Short mmCIF file of C-alpha atoms (C1' of nucleotides) in Angstrom, two decimals:
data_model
loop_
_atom_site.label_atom_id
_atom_site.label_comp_id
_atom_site.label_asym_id
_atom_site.label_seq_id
_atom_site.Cartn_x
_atom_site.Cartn_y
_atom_site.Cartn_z
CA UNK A 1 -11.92 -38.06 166.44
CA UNK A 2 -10.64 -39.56 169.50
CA UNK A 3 -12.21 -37.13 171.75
CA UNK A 4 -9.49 -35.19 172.60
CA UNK A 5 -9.59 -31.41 172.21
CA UNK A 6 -6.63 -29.09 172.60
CA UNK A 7 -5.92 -25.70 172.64
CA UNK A 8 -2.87 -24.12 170.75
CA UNK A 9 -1.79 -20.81 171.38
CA UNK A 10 0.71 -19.64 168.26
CA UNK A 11 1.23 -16.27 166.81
CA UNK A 12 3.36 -17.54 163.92
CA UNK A 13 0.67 -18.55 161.46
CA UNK A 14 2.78 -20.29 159.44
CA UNK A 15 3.70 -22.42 162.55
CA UNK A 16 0.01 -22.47 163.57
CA UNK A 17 -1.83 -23.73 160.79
CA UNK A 18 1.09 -26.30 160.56
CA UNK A 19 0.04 -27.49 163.86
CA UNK A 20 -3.27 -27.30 163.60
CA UNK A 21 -3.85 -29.26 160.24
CA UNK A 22 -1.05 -31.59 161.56
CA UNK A 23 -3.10 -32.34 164.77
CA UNK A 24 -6.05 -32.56 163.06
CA UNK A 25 -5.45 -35.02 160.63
CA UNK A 26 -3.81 -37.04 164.07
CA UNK A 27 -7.60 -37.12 164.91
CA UNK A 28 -7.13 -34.08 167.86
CA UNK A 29 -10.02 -31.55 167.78
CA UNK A 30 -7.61 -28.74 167.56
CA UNK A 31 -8.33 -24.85 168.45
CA UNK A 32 -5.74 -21.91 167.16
CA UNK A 33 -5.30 -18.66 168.46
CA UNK A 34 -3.22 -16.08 166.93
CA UNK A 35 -2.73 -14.62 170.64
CA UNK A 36 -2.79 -15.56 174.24
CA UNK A 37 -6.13 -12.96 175.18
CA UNK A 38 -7.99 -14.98 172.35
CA UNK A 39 -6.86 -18.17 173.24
CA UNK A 40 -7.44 -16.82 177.33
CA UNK A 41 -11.05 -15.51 176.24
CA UNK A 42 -11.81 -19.24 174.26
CA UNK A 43 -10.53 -21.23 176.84
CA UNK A 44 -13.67 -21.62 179.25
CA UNK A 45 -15.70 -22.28 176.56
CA UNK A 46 -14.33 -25.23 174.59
CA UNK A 47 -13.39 -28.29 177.39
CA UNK A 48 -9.99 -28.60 176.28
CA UNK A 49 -7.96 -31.51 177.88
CA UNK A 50 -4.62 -30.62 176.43
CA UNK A 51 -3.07 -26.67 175.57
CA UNK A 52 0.48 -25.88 173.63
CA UNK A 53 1.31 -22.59 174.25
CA UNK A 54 4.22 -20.42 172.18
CA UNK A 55 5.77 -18.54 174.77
CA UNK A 56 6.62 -15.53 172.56
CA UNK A 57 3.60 -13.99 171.73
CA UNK A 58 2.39 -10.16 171.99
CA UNK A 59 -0.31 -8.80 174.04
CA UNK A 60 -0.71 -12.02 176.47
CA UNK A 61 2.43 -14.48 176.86
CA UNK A 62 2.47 -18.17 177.42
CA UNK A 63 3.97 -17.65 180.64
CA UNK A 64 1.16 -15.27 181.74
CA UNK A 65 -1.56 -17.56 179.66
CA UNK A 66 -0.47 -20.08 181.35
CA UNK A 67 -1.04 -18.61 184.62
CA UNK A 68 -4.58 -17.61 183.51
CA UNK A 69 -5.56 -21.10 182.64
CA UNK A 70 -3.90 -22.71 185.70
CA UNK A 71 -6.24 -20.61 187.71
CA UNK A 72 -8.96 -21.93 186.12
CA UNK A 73 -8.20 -25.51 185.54
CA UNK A 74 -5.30 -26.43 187.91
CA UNK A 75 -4.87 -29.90 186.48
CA UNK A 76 -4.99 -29.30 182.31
CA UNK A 77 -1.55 -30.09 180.44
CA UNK A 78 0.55 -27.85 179.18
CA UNK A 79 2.80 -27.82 176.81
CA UNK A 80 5.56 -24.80 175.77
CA UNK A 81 6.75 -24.02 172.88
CA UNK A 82 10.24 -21.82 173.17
CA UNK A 83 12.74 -20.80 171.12
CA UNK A 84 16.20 -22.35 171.64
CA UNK A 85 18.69 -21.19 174.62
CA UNK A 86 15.41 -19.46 176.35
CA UNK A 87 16.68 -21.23 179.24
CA UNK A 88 14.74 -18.37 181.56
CA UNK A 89 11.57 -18.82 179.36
CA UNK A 90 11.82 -22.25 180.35
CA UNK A 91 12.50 -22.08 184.10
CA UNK A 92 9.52 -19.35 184.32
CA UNK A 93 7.59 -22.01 182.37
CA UNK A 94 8.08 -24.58 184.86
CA UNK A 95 7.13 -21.85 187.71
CA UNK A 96 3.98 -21.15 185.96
CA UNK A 97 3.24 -24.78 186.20
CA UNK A 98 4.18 -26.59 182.74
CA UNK A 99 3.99 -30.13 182.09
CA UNK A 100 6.32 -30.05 179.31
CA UNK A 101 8.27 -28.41 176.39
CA UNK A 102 9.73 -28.76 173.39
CA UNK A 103 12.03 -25.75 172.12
CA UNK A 104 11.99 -24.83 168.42
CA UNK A 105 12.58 -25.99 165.90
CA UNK A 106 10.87 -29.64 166.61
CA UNK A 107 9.89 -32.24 164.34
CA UNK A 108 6.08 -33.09 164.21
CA UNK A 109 6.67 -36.67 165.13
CA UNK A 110 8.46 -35.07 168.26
CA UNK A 111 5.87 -32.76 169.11
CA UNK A 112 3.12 -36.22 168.87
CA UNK A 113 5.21 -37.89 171.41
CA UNK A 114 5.01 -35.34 173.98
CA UNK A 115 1.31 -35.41 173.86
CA UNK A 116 0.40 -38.92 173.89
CA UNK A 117 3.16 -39.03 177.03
CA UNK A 118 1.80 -36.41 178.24
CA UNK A 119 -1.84 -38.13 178.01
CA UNK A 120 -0.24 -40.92 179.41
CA UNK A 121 0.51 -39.67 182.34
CA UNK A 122 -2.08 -37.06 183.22
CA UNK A 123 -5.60 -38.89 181.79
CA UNK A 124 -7.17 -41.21 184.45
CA UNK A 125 -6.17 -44.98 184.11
CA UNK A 126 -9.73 -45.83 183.55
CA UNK A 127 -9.81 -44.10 180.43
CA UNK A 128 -7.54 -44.51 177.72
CA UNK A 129 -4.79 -46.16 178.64
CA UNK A 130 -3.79 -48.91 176.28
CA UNK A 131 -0.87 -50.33 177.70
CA UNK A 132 1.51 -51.15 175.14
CA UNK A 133 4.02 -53.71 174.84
CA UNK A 134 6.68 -54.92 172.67
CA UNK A 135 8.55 -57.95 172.61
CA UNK A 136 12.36 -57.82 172.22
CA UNK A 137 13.87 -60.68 171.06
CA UNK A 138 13.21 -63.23 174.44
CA UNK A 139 12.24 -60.12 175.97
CA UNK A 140 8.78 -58.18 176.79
CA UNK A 141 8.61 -54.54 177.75
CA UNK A 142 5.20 -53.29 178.91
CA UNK A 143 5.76 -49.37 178.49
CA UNK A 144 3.19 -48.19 181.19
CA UNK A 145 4.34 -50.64 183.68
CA UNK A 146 7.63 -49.71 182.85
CA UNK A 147 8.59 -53.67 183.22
CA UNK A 148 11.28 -55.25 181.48
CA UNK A 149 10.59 -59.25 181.69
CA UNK A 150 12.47 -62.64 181.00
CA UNK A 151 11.00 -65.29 180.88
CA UNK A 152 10.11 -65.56 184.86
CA UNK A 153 12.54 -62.77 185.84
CA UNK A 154 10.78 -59.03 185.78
CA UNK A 155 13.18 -55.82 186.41
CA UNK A 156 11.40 -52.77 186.67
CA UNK A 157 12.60 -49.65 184.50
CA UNK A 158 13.09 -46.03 185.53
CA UNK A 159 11.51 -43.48 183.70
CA UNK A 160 14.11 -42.29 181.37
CA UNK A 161 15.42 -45.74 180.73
CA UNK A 162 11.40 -46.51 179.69
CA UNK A 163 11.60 -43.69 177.40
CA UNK A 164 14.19 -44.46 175.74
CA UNK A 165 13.54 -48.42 175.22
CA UNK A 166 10.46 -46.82 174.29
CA UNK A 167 11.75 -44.94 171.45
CA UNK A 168 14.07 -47.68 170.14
CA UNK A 169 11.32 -50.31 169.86
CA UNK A 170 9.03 -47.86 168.05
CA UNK A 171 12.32 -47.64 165.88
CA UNK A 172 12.25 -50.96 165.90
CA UNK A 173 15.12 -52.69 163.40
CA UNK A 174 15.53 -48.91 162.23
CA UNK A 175 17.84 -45.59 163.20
CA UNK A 176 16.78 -43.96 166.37
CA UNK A 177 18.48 -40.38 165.89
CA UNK A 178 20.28 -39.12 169.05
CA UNK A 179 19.17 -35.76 168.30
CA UNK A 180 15.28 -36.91 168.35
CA UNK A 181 15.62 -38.97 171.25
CA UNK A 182 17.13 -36.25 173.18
CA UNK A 183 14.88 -33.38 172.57
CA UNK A 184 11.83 -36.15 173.01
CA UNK A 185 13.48 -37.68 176.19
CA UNK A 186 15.58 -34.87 177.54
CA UNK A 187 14.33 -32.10 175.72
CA UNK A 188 17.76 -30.49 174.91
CA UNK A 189 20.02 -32.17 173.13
CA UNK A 190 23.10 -30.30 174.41
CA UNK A 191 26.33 -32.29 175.16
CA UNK A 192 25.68 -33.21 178.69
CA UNK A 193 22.57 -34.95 177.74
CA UNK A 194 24.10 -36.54 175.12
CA UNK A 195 26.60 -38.27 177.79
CA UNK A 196 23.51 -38.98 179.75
CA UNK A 197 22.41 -40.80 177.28
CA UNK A 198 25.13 -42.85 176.58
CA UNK A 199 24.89 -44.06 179.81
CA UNK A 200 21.43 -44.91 179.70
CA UNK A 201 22.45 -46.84 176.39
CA UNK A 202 25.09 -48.66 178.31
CA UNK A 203 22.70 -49.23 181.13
CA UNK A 204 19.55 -50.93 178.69
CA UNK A 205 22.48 -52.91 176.64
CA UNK A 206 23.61 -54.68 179.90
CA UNK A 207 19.12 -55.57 180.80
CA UNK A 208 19.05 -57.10 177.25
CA UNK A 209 22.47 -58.53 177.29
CA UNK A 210 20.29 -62.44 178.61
CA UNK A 211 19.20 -62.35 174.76
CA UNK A 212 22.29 -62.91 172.73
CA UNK A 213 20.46 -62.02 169.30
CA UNK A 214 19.24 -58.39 170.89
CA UNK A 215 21.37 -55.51 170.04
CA UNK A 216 21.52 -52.12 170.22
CA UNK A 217 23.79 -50.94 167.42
CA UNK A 218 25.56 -47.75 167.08
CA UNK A 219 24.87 -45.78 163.86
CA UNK A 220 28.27 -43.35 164.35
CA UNK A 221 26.92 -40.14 164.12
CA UNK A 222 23.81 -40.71 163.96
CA UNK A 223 21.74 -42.44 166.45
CA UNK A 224 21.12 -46.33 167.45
CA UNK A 225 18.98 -49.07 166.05
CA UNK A 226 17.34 -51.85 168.47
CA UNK A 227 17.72 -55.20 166.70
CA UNK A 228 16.16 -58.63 167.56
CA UNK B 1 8.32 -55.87 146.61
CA UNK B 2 6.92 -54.21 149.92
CA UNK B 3 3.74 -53.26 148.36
CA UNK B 4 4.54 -49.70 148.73
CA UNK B 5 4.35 -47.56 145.97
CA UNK B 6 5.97 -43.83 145.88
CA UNK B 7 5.24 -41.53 142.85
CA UNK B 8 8.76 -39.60 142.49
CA UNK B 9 8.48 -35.98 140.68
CA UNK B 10 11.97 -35.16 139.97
CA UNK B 11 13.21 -32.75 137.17
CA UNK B 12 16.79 -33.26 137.55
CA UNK B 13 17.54 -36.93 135.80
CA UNK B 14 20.46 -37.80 137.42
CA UNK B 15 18.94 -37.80 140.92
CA UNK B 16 16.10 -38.69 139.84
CA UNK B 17 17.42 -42.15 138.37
CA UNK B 18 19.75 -42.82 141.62
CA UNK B 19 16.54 -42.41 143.62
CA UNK B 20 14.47 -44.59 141.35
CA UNK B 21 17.04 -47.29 141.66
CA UNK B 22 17.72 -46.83 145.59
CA UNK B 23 14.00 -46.84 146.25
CA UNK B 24 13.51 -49.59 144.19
CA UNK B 25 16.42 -51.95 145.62
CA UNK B 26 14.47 -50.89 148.63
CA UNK B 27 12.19 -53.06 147.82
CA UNK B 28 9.69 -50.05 146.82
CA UNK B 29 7.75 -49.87 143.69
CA UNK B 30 9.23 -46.06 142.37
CA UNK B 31 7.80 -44.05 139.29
CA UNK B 32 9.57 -41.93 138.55
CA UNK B 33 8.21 -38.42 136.28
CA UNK B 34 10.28 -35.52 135.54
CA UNK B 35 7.65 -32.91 135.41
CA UNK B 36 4.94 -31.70 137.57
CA UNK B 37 1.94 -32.17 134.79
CA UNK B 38 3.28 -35.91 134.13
CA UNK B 39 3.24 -36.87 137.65
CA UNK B 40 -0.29 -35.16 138.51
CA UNK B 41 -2.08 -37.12 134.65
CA UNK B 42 -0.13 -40.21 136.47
CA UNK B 43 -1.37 -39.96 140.04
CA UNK B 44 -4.73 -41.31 139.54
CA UNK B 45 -3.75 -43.96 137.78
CA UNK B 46 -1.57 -45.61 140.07
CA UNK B 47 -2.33 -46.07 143.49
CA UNK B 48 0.43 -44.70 145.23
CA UNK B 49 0.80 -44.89 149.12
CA UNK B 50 3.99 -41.80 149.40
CA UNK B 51 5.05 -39.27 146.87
CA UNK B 52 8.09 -37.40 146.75
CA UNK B 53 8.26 -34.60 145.07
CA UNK B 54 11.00 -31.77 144.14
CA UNK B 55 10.01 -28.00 145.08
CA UNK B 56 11.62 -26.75 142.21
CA UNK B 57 10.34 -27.64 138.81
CA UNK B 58 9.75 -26.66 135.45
CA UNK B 59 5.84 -26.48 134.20
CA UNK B 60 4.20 -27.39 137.81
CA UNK B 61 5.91 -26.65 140.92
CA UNK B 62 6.19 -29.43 143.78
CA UNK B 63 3.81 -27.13 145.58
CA UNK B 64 1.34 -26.85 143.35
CA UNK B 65 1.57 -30.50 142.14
CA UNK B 66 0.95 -31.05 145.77
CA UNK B 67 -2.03 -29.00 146.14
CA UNK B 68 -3.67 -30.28 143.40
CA UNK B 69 -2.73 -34.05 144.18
CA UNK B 70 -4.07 -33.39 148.12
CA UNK B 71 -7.36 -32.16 146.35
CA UNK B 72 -7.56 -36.09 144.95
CA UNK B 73 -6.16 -37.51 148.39
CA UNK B 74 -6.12 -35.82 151.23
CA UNK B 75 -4.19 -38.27 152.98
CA UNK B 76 -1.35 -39.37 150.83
CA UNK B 77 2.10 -38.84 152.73
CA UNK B 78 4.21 -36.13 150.58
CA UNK B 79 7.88 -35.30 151.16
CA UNK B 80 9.25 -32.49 149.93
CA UNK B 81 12.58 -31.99 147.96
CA UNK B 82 14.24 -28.80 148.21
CA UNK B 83 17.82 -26.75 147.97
CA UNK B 84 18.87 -25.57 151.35
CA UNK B 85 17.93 -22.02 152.60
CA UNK B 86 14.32 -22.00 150.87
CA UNK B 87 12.53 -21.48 153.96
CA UNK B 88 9.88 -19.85 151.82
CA UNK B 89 9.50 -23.02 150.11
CA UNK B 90 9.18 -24.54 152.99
CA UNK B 91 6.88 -22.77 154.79
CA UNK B 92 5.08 -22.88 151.32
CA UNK B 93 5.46 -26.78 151.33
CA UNK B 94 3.96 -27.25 155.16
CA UNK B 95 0.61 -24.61 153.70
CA UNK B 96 0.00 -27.00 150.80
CA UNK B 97 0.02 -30.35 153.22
CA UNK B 98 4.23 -31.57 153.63
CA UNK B 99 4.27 -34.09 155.79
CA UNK B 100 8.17 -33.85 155.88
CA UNK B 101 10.80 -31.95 153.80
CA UNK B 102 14.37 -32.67 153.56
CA UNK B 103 16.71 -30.36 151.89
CA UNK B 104 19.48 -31.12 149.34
CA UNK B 105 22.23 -32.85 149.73
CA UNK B 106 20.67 -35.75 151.51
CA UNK B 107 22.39 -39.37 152.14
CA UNK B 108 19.86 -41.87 150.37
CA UNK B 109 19.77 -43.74 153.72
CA UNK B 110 18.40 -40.08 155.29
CA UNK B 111 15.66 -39.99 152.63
CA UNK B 112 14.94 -43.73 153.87
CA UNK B 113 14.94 -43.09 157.31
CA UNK B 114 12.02 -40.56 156.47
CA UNK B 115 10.22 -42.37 154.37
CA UNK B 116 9.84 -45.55 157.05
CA UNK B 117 9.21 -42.56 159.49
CA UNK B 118 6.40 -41.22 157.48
CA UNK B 119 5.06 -44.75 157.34
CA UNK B 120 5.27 -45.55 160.51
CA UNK B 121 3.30 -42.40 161.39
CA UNK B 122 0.85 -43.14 158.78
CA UNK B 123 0.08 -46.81 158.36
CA UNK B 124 0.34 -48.94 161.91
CA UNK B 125 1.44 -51.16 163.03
CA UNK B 126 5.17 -50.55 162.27
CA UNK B 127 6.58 -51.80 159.07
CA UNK B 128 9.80 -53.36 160.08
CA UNK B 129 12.76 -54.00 157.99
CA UNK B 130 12.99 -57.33 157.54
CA UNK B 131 16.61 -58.42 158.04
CA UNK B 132 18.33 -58.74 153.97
CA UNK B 133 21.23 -61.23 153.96
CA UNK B 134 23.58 -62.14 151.17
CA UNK B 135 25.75 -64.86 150.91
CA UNK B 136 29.25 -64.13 149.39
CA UNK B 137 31.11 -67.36 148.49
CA UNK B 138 31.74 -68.98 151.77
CA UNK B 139 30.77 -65.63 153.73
CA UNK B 140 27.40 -64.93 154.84
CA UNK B 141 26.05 -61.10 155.32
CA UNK B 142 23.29 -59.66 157.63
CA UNK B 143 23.04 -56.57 156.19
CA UNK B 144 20.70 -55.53 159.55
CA UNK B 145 23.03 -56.65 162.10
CA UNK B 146 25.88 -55.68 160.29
CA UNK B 147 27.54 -59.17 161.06
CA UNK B 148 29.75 -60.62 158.31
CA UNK B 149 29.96 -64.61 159.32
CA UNK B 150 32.30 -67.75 157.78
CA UNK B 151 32.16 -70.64 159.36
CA UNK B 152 32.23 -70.60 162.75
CA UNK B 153 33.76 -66.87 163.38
CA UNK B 154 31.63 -63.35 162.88
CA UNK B 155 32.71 -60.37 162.81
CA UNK B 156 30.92 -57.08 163.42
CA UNK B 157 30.97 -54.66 160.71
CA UNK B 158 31.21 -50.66 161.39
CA UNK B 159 27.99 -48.73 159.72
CA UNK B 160 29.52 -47.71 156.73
CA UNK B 161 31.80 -51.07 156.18
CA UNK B 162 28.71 -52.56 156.28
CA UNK B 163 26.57 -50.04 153.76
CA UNK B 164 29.76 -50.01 151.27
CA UNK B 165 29.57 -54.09 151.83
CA UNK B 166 25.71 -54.19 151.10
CA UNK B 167 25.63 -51.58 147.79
CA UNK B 168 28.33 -54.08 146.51
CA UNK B 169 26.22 -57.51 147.33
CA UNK B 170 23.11 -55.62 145.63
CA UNK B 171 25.01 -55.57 142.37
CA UNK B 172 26.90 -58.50 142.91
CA UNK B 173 28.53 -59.99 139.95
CA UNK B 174 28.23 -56.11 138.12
CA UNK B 175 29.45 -53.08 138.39
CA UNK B 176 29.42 -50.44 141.39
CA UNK B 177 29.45 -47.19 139.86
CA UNK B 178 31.87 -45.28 142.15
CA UNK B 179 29.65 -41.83 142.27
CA UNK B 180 26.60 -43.82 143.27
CA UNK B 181 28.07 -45.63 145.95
CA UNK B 182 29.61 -42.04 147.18
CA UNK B 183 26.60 -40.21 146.66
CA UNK B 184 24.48 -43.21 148.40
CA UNK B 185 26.89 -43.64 151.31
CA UNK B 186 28.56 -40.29 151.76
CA UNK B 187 26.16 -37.97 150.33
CA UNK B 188 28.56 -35.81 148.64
CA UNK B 189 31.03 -37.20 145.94
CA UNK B 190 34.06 -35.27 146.63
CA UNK B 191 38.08 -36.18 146.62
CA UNK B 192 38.41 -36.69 150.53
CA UNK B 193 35.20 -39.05 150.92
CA UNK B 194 36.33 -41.05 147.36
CA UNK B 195 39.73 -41.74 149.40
CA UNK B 196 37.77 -42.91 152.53
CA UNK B 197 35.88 -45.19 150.47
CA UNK B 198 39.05 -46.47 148.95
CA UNK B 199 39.90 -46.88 152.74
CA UNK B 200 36.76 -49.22 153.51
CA UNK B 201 37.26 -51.02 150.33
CA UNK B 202 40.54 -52.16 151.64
CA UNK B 203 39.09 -53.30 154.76
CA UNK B 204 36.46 -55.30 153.53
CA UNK B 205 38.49 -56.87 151.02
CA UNK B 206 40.77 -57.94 154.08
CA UNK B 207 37.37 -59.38 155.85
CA UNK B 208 37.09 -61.53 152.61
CA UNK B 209 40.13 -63.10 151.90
CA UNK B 210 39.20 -66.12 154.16
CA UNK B 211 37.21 -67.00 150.86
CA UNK B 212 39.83 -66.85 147.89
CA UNK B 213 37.12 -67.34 145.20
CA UNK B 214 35.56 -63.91 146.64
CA UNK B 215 37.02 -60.45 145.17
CA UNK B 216 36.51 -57.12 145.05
CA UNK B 217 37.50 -56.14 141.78
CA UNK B 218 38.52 -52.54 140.22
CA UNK B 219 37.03 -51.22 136.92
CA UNK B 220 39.15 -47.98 136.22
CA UNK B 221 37.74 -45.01 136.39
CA UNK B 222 34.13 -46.52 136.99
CA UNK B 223 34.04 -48.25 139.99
CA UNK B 224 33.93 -51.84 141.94
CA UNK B 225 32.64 -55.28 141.13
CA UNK B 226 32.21 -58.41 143.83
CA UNK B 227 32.65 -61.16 142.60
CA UNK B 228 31.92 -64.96 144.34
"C1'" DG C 1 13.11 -30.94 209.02
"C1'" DT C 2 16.37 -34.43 207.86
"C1'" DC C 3 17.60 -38.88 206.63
"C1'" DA C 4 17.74 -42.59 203.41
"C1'" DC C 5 17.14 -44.07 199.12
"C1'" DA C 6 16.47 -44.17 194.16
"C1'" DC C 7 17.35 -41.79 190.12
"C1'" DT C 8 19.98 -38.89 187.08
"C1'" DT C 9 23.92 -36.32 185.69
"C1'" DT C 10 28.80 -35.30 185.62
"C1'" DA C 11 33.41 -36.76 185.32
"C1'" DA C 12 37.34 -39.42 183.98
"C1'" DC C 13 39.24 -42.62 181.31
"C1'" DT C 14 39.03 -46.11 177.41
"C1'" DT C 15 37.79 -47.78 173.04
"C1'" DT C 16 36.00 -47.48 168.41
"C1'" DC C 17 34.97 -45.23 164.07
"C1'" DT C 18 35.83 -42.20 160.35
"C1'" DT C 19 38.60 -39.14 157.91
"C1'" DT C 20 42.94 -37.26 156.50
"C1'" DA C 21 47.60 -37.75 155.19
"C1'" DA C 22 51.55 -39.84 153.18
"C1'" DC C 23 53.56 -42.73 150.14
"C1'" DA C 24 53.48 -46.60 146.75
"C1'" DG C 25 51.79 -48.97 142.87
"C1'" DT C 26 48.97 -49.24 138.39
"C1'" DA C 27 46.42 -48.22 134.13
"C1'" DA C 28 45.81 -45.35 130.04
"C1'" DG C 29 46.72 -41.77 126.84
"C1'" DA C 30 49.98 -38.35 124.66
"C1'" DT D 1 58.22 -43.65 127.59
"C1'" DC D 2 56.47 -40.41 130.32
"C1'" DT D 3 52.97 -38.07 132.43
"C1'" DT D 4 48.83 -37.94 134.88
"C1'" DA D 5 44.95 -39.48 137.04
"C1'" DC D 6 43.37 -43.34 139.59
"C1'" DT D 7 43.78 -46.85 143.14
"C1'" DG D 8 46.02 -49.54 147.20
"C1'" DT D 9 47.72 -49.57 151.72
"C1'" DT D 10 49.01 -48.15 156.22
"C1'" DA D 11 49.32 -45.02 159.91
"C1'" DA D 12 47.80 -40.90 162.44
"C1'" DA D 13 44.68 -37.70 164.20
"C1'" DG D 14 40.28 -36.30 165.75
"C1'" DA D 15 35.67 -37.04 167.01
"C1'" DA D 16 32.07 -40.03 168.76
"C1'" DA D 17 30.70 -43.48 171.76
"C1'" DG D 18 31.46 -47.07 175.77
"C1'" DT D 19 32.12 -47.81 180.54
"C1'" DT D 20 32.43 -47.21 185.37
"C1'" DA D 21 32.33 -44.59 189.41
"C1'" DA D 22 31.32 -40.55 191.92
"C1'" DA D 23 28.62 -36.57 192.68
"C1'" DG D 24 24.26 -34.26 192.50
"C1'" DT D 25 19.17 -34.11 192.85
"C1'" DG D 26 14.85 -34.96 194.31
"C1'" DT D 27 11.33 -37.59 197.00
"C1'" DG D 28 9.04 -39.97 200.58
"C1'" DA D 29 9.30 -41.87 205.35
"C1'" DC D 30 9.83 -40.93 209.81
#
DNA sequence: GTCACACTTTAACTTTCTTTAACAGTAAGA
DNA sequence: TCTTACTGTTAAAGAAAGTTAAAGTGTGAC
């Protein structure tokens, strides 16, 4: 176990014991409830640090949950899960004070990601924060920092252009898929975003063009890989 | 070899021989069994690190092969195989421990991008692809960066110039079976995507003529030979 | 509050990649 | 020889991706 305990919230059991044997074996102490007044009644008992909460469920939604638990713990992440093309589930979600959501369906890999970002971000920097870094080519990348460095010359990253180096090195030498990078990074993966992220592409190409053996290629169709 | 060694349960021979011999050019140790009861006496025997294993089979279903092989190893990566539209199955598949599914038709290079996914998520740090390249005559192929060099000038390849260009290197000197290389590469072995291969094979035999000892040769009705 | 600034998205235009089409040439069997 | 399926080649059409600039959006300083 790595200590970290979170609630999940799913009426779909299918979906639920998915999740819950998924984040288990990922070494996260991992509570289900079937529906939001269990998971409500459970929640001052167990010191969760994390909850993912399906919006759609009967009796309590994860809106109103949400709500609940913010009331009694102002500062715990939360995740949503939502449906596709809920796009008022998700503004109402963001009202009621989520951290972050991921729309169905998602891949388990994705739904990983969100959480250790979302642990990133929200645990204090004493605690667990391994920084990592990755070397590109003549290149290093410190994700936390968000630094991009050469030899004595450091840039510093935005956020989404950190994500998304982020992703290709963990892809390292293999196919990033657009759609997984934009429902990780920009959580829909509608057109729009998908121009956004071309330009983000064009952006990291030109901070790693100093290192002539670093590429990022185009798999047409498909996604990118990050050679070096 | 990679070290890595999949147990394959496939009832369907043909696919189950082109995914023996992908996986294995792959650089992964495949066995392949074409029943569930033959896989599950095999699994203790060999000490696999992935299996991959069809839903639907005679004698022991993929489900229940993987129940019963999760009882030995709890841990052990499985993918699922399975027709399109058997969400049953699937929901079946994620009950009984999937780690990942992927429905049929699938390009071999999808079922590879899963499998180093799967890895990836399982064993750390990242196993990278280390970067294959062939020599052809006077030509020299990085089958990663998709750069075809000779001499002093290089050339970038296109994704699927360069996947046609590597099946052919891997059985250099022999025979490309036409329906593998489709089946590989485009998935599905239809008219239209047989004349878009004959379209790539074209261009790369115009990126080779530089080197007049190199050819891409015809066998009628079967498929393509390189020769150097 | 509003101004300035950094960040992200949208837009417009260009280039590249893949597939489809059209037509020509070739091998093999009836 | 003649027919038919297979292959070769080139051009075109359509979709995906590359690039640059402009327009939004939010955030902190004052």
């Amino acid at each position: 176990m790595n200590n970290i305990s979170i609630l999940l919230a799913e009426d779909d059991n299918n979906l639920g014991l998915l999740l819950r044997n998924y984040l288990t074996a990922k070494n996260y102490e991992t509570a289900l409830f079937i529906n939001g007044n269990l998971a409500f009644e459970a929640f001052p008992t167990g010191s969760f640090d994390l909850c993912i909460l399906d919006i759609m469920m009967p009796e309590m939604d994860g809106i109103k949950l949400a709500r609940e638990i913010r009331l009694l713990n102002p500062d715990i992440p939360i995740i949503f899960l939502t449906a596709k093309n809920q796009k008022e589930d998700i503004i109402d979600g963001f009202k009621s004070g989520a951290d972050d959501y991921i729309t169905k369906p998602f891949s388990m890999e994705e739904l990983l990601y969100r959480i250790e970002a979302i642990l990133r971000r929200t645990t204090s920097p004493a605690v667990n924060r391994k920084s990592e870094s990755y070397s590109i080519g003549g290149y290093s990348f410190d994700t936390l920092k968000q630094m991009l460095a050469f030899n004595d010359q450091t840039i510093k990253l935005t956020t989404k252009e950190s994500e998304l180096l982020e992703l290709l090195c963990r892809h390292g030498n293999e196919i990033l898929e657009r759609n997984f990078a934009l429902k990780t990074i920009w959580i829909d993966d509608n057109y729009f975003n998908a121009r956004s992220m071309d330009v983000y592409i064009t952006r990291l190409r030109k901070y790693l063009k100093k290192d002539p053996s670093v590429k990022i290629l185009n798999v047409h169709g498909r996604g990118y890989k990050l050679i070096s």
